[in-house]
PDB file of C-alpha atoms in Angstrom:
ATOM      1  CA  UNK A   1     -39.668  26.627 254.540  1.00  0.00           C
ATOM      2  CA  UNK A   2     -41.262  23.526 253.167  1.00  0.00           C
ATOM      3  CA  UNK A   3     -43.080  21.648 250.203  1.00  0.00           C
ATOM      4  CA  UNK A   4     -44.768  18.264 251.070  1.00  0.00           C
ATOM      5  CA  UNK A   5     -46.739  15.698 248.680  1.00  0.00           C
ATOM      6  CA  UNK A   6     -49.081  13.761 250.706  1.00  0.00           C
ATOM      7  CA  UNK A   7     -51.835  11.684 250.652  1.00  0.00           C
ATOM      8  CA  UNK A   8     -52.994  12.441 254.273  1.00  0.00           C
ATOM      9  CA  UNK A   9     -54.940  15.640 255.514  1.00  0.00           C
ATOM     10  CA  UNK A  10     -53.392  18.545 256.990  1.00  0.00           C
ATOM     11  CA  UNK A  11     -54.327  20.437 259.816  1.00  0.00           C
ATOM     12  CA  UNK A  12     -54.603  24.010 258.935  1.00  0.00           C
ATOM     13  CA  UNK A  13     -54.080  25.050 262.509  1.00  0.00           C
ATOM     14  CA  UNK A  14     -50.874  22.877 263.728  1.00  0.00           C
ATOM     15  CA  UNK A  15     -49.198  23.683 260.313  1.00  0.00           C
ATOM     16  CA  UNK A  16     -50.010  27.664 261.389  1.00  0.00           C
ATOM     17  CA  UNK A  17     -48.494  27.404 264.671  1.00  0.00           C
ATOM     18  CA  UNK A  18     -45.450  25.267 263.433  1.00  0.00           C
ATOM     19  CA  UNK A  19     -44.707  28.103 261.351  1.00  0.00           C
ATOM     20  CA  UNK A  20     -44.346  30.636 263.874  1.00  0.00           C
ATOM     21  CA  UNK A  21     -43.373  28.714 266.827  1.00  0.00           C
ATOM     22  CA  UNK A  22     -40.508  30.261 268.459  1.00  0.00           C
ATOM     23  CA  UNK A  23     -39.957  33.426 266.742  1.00  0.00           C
ATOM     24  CA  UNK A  24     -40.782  36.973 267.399  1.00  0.00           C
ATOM     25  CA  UNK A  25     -40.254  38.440 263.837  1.00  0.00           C
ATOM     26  CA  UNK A  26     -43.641  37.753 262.232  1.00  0.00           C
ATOM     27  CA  UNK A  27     -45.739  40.530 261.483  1.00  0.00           C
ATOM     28  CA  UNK A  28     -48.040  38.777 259.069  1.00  0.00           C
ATOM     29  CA  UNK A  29     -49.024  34.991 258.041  1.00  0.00           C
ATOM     30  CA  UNK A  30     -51.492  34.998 254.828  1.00  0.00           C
ATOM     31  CA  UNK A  31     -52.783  31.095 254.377  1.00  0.00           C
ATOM     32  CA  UNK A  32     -54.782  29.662 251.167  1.00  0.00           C
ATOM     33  CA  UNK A  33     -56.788  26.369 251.802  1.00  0.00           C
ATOM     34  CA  UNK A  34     -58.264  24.659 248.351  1.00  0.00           C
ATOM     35  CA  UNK A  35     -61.077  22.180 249.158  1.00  0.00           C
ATOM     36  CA  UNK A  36     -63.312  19.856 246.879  1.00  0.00           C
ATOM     37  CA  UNK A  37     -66.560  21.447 245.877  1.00  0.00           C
ATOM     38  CA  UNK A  38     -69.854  19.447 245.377  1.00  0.00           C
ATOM     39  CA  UNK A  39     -70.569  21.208 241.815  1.00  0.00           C
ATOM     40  CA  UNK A  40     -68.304  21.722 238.827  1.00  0.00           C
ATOM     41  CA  UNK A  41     -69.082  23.002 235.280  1.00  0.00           C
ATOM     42  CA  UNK A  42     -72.730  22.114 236.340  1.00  0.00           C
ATOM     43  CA  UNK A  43     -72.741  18.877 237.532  1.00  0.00           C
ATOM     44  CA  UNK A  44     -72.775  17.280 241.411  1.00  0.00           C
ATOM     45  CA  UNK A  45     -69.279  16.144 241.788  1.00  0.00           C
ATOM     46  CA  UNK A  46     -68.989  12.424 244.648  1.00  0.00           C
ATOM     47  CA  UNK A  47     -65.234  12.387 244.735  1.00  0.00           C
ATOM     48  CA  UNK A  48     -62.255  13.516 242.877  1.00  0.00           C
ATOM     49  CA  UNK A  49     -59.013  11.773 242.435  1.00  0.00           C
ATOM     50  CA  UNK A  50     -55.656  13.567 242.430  1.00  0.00           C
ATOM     51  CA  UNK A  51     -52.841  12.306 240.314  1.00  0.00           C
ATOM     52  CA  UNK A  52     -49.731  13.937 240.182  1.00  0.00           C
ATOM     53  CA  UNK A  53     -45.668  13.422 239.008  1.00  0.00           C
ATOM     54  CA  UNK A  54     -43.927  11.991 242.143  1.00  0.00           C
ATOM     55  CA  UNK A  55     -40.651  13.400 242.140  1.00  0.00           C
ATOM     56  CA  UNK A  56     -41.297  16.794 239.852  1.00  0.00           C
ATOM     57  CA  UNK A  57     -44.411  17.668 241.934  1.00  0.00           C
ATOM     58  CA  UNK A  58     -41.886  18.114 244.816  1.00  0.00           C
ATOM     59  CA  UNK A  59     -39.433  20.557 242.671  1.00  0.00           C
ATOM     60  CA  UNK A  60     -42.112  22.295 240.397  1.00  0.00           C
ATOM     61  CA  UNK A  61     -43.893  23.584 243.702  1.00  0.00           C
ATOM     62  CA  UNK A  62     -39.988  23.788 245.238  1.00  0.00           C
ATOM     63  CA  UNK A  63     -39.363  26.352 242.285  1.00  0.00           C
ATOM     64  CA  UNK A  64     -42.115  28.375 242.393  1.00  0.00           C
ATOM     65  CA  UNK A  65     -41.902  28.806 246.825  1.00  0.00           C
ATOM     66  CA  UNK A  66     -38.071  30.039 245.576  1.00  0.00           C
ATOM     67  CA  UNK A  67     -39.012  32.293 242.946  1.00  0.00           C
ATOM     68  CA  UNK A  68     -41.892  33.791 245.921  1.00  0.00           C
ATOM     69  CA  UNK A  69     -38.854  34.419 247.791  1.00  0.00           C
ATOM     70  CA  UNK A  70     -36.709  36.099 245.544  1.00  0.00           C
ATOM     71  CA  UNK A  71     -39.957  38.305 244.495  1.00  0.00           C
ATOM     72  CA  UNK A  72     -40.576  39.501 248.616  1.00  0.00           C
ATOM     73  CA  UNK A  73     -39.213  39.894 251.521  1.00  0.00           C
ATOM     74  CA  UNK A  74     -40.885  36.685 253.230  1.00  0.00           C
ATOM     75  CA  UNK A  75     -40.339  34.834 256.433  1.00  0.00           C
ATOM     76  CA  UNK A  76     -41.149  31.258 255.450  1.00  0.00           C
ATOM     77  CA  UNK A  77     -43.097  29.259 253.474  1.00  0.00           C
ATOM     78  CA  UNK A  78     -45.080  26.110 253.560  1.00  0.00           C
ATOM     79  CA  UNK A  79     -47.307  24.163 250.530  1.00  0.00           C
ATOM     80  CA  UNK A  80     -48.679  21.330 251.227  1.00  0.00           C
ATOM     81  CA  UNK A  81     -50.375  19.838 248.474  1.00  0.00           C
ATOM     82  CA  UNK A  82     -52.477  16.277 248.886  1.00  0.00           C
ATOM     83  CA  UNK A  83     -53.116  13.456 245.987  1.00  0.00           C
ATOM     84  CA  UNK A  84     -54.779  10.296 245.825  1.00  0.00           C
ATOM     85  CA  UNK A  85     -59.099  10.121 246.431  1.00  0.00           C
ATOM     86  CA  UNK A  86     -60.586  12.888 247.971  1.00  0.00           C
ATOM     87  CA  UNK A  87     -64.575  13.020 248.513  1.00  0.00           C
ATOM     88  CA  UNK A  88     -66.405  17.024 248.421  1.00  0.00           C
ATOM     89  CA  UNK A  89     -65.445  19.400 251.912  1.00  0.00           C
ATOM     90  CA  UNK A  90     -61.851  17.868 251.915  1.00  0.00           C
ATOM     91  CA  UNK A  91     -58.854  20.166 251.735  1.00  0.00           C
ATOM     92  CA  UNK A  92     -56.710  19.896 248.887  1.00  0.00           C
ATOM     93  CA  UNK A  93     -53.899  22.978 249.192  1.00  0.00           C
ATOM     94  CA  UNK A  94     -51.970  24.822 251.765  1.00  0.00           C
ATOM     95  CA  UNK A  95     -50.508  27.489 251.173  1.00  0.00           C
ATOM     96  CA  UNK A  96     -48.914  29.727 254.485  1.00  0.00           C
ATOM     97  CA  UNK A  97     -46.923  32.604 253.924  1.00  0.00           C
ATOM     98  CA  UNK A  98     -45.142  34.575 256.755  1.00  0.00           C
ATOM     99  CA  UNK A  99     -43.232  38.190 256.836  1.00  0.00           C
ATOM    100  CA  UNK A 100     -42.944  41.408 258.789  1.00  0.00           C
ATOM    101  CA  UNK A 101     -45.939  42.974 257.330  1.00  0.00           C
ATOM    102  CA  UNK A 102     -49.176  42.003 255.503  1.00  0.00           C
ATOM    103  CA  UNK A 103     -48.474  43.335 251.887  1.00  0.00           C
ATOM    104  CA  UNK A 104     -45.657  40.307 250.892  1.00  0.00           C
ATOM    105  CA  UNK A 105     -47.866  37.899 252.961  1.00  0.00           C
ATOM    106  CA  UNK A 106     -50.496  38.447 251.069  1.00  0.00           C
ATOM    107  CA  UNK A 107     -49.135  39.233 247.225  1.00  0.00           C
ATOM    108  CA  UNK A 108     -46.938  36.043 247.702  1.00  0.00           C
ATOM    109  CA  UNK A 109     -49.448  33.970 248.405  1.00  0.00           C
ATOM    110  CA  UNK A 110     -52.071  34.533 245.611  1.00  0.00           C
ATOM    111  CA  UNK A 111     -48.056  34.670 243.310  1.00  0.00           C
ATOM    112  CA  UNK A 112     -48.095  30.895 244.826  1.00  0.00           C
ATOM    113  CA  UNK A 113     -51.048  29.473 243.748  1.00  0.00           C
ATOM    114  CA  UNK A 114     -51.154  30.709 240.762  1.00  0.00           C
ATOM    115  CA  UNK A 115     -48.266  29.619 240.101  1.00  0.00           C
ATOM    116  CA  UNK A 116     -48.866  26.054 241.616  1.00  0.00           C
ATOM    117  CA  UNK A 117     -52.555  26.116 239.443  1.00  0.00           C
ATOM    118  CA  UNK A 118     -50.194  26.210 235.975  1.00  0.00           C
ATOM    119  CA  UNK A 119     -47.124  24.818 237.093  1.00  0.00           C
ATOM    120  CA  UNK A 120     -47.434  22.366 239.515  1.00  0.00           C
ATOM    121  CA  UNK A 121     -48.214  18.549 237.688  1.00  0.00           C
ATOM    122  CA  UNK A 122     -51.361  17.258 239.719  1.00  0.00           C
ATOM    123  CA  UNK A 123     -54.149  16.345 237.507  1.00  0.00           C
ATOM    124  CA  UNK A 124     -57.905  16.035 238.983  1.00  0.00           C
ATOM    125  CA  UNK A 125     -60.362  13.773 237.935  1.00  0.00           C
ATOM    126  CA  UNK A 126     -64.089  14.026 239.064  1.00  0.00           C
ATOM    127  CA  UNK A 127     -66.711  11.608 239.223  1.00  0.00           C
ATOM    128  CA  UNK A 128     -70.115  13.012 238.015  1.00  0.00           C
ATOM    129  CA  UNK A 129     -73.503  11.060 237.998  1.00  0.00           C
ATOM    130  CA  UNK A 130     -72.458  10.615 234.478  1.00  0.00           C
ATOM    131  CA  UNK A 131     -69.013   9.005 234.919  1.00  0.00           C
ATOM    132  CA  UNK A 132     -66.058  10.250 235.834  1.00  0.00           C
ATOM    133  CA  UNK A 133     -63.794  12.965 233.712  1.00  0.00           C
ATOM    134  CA  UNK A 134     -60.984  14.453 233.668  1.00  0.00           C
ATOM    135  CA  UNK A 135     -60.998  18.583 234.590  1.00  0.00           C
ATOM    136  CA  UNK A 136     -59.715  20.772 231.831  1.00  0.00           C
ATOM    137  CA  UNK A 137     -57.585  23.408 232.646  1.00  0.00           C
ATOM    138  CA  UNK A 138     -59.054  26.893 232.619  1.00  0.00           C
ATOM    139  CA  UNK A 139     -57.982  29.918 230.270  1.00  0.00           C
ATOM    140  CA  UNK A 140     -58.165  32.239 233.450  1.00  0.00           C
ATOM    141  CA  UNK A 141     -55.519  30.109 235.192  1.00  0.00           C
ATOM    142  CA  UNK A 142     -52.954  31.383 232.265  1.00  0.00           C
ATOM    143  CA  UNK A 143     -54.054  34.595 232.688  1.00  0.00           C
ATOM    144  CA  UNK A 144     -53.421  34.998 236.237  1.00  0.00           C
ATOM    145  CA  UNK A 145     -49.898  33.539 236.059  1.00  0.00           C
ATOM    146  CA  UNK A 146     -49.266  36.378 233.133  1.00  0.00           C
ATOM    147  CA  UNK A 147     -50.373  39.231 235.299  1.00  0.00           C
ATOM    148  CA  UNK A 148     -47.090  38.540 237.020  1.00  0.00           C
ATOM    149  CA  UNK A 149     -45.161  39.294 234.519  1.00  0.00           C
ATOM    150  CA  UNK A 150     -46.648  42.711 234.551  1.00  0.00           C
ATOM    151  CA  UNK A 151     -46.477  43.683 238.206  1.00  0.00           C
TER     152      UNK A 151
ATOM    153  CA  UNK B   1     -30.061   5.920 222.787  1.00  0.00           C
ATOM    154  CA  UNK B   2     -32.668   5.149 225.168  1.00  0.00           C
ATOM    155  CA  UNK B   3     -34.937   7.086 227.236  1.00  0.00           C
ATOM    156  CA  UNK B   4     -37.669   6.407 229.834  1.00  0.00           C
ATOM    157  CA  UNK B   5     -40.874   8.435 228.809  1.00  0.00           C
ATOM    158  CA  UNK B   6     -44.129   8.946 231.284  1.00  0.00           C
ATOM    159  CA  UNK B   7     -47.416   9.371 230.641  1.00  0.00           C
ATOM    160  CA  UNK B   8     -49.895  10.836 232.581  1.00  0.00           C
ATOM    161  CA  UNK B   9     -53.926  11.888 233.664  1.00  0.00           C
ATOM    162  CA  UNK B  10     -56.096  11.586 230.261  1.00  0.00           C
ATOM    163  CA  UNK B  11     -53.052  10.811 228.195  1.00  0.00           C
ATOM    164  CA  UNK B  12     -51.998   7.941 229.947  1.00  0.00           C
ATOM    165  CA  UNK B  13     -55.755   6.515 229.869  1.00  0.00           C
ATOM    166  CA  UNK B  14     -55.903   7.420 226.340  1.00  0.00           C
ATOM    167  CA  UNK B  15     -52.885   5.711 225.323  1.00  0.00           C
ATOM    168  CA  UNK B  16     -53.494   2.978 227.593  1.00  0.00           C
ATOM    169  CA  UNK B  17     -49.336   3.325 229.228  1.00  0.00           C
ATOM    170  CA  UNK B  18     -48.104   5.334 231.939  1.00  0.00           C
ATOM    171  CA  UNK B  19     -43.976   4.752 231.394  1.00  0.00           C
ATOM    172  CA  UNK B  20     -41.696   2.521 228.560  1.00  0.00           C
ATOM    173  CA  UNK B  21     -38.261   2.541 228.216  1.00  0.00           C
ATOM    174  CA  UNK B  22     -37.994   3.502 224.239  1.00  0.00           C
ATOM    175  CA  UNK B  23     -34.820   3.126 221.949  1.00  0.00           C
ATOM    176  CA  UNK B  24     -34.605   6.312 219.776  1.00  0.00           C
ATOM    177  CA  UNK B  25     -32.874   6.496 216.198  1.00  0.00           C
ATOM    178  CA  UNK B  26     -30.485   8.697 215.552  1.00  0.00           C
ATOM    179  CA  UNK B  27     -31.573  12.098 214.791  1.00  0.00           C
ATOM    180  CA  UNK B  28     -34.479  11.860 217.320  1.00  0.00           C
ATOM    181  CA  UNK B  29     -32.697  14.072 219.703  1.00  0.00           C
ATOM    182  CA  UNK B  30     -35.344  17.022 221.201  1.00  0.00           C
ATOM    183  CA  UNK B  31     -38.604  17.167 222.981  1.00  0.00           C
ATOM    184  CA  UNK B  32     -40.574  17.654 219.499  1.00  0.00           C
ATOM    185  CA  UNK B  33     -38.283  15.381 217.342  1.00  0.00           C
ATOM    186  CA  UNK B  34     -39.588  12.514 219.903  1.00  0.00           C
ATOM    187  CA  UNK B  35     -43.159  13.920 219.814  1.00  0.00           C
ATOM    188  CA  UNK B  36     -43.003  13.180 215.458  1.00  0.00           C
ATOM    189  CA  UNK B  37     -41.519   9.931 216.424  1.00  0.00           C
ATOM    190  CA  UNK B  38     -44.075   8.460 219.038  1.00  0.00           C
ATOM    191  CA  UNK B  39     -47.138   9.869 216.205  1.00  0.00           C
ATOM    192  CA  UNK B  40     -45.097   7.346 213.646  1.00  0.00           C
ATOM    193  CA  UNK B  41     -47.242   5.002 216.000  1.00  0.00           C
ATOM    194  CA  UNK B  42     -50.320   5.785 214.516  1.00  0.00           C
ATOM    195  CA  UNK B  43     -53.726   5.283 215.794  1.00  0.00           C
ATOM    196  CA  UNK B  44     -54.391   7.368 219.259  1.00  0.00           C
ATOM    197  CA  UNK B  45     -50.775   8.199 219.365  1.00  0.00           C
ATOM    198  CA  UNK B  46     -51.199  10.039 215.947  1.00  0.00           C
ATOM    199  CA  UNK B  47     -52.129  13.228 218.255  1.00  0.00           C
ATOM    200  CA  UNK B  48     -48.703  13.712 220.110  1.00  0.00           C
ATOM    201  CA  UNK B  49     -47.224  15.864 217.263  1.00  0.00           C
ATOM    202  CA  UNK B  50     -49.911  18.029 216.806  1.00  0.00           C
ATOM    203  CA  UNK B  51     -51.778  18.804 220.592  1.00  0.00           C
ATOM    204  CA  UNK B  52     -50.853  22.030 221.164  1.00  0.00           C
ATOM    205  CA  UNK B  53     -52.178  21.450 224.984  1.00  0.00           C
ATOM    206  CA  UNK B  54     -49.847  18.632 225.037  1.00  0.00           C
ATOM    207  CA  UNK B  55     -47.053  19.840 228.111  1.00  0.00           C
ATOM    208  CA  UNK B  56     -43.528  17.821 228.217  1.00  0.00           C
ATOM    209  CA  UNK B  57     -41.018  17.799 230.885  1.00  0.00           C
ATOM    210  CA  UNK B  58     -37.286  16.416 230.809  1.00  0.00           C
ATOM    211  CA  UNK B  59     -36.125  15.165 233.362  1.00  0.00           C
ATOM    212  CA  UNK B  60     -39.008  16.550 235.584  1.00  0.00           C
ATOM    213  CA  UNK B  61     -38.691  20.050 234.273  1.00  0.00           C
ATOM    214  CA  UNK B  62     -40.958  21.629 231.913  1.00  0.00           C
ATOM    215  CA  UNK B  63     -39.577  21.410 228.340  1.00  0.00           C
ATOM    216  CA  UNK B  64     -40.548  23.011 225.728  1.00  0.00           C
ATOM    217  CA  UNK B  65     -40.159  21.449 221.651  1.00  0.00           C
ATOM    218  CA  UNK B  66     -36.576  22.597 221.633  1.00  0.00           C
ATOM    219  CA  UNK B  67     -35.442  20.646 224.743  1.00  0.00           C
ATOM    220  CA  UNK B  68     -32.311  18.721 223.849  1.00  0.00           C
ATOM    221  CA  UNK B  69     -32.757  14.426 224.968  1.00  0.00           C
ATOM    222  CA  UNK B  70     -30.453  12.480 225.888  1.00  0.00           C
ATOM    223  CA  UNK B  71     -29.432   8.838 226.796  1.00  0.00           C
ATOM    224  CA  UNK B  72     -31.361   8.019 229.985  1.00  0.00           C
ATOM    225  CA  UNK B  73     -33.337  10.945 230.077  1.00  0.00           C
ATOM    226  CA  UNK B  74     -36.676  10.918 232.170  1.00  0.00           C
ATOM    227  CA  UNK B  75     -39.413  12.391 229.413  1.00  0.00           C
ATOM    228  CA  UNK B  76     -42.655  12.919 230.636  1.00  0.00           C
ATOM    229  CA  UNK B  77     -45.547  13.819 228.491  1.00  0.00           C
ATOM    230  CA  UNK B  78     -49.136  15.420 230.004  1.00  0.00           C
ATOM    231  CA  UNK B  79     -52.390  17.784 229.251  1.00  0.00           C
ATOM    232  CA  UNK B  80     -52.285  20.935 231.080  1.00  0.00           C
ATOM    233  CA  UNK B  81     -52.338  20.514 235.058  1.00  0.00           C
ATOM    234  CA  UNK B  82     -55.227  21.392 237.316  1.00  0.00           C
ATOM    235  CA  UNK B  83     -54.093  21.213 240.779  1.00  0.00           C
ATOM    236  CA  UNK B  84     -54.878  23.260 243.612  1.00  0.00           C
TER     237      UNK B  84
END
């Protein structure tokens, strides 16, 4: 199981077979990648830069891979979240999660980033042929996080 | 008492600080009592008390207005996040 900050890319596939290497007991690895997309709210986006909370960035997205645990019967987990400048087609978010069988691979990783999406303190800011600006968190983030509480 | 208290994304640029190490009167002793406190400051800072967007952590957990501070607490202030 791991969380990592970083400012350098990940690759999708190493961080796959790290996961699994050596065992026998894996049924089922669900994975998430977030990338940077050209448009947002309308407008051509050039780059984005990530801030984030050193320090509580590592034990918000700690919290929430423990409370994915507690919630299913999972294998392991990895997030691996980047900050700093990132330019449209670059990755943002990992998420893996392994277990015996699909259905806690799966639910736990959509539980994950939603979780990480209202939890998690990494703030974007776009630039726009306008300027740059800082995104505004969306009302349908909140709502996925409360469909948890219902399920 | 004193506490160090972060600012962050638009707030930070709007305030024009990211961290200060702030010596609190007496009585100033939660998450919202420090809010009303740093609005005393007038101008842009007028808005702390009364953004209800406005998120807080102490000591890099999520706090809500209740949230008891204390000498050398970390308090971080910060609009809703939009990560992943």
């Amino acid at each position: 199981m791991g969380v990592r900050v970083q400012e350098e890319a990940f690759d999708v596939g190493r961080e796959l077979a790290a996961l699994t290497a050596g065992r026998v007991d894996v049924g089922a690895v669900a994975s998430f990648v977030g990338l940077v997309r050209d448009r947002n709210d309308g407008q051509g986006i050039s780059a984005m830069t990530l801030e984030h909370y050193p320090g509580m960035t590592q034990s918000a997205l700690e919290d929430i891979v423990e409370q994915a645990k507690s919630r299913w019967d999972l294998l392991d987990v990895l997030v691996v979240h980047r900050y700093g400048r990132l330019v449209p087609g670059d990755s943002i978010v990992l998420v893996l999660v392994s277990s015996a069988h699909r259905g806690e691979a799966f639910s736990a990783c959509e539980f994950v980033m939603d979780f990480l999406k209202t939890n998690a303190p990494f703030w974007k800011k776009e630039v726009t042929p306008d300027g740059a600006r800082w995104v505004e968190a969306r009302e349908s983030d909140a709502a996925a996080v409360q469909r948890w509480d219902a399920s | 008492m004193s506490v160090r208290i972060l600012f962050f994304a638009s707030l930070r640029e709007k305030l024009g600080v990211g961290a200060e190490d702030v010596s609190l009167p007496d009585g100033v002793d939660t998450v919202g009592k420090l809010r009303e406190f740093l609005a005393q400051r007038g101008g842009d800072w007028s808005s702390i008390s009364v953004d209800t967007r406005l998120r807080a952590a102490v000591n890099q957990r999520m706090a809500d207005a209740t949230m008891p501070v204390g000498e050398g607490d970390e308090v971080a202030f910060f609009p809703p996040v939009t990560g992943g």
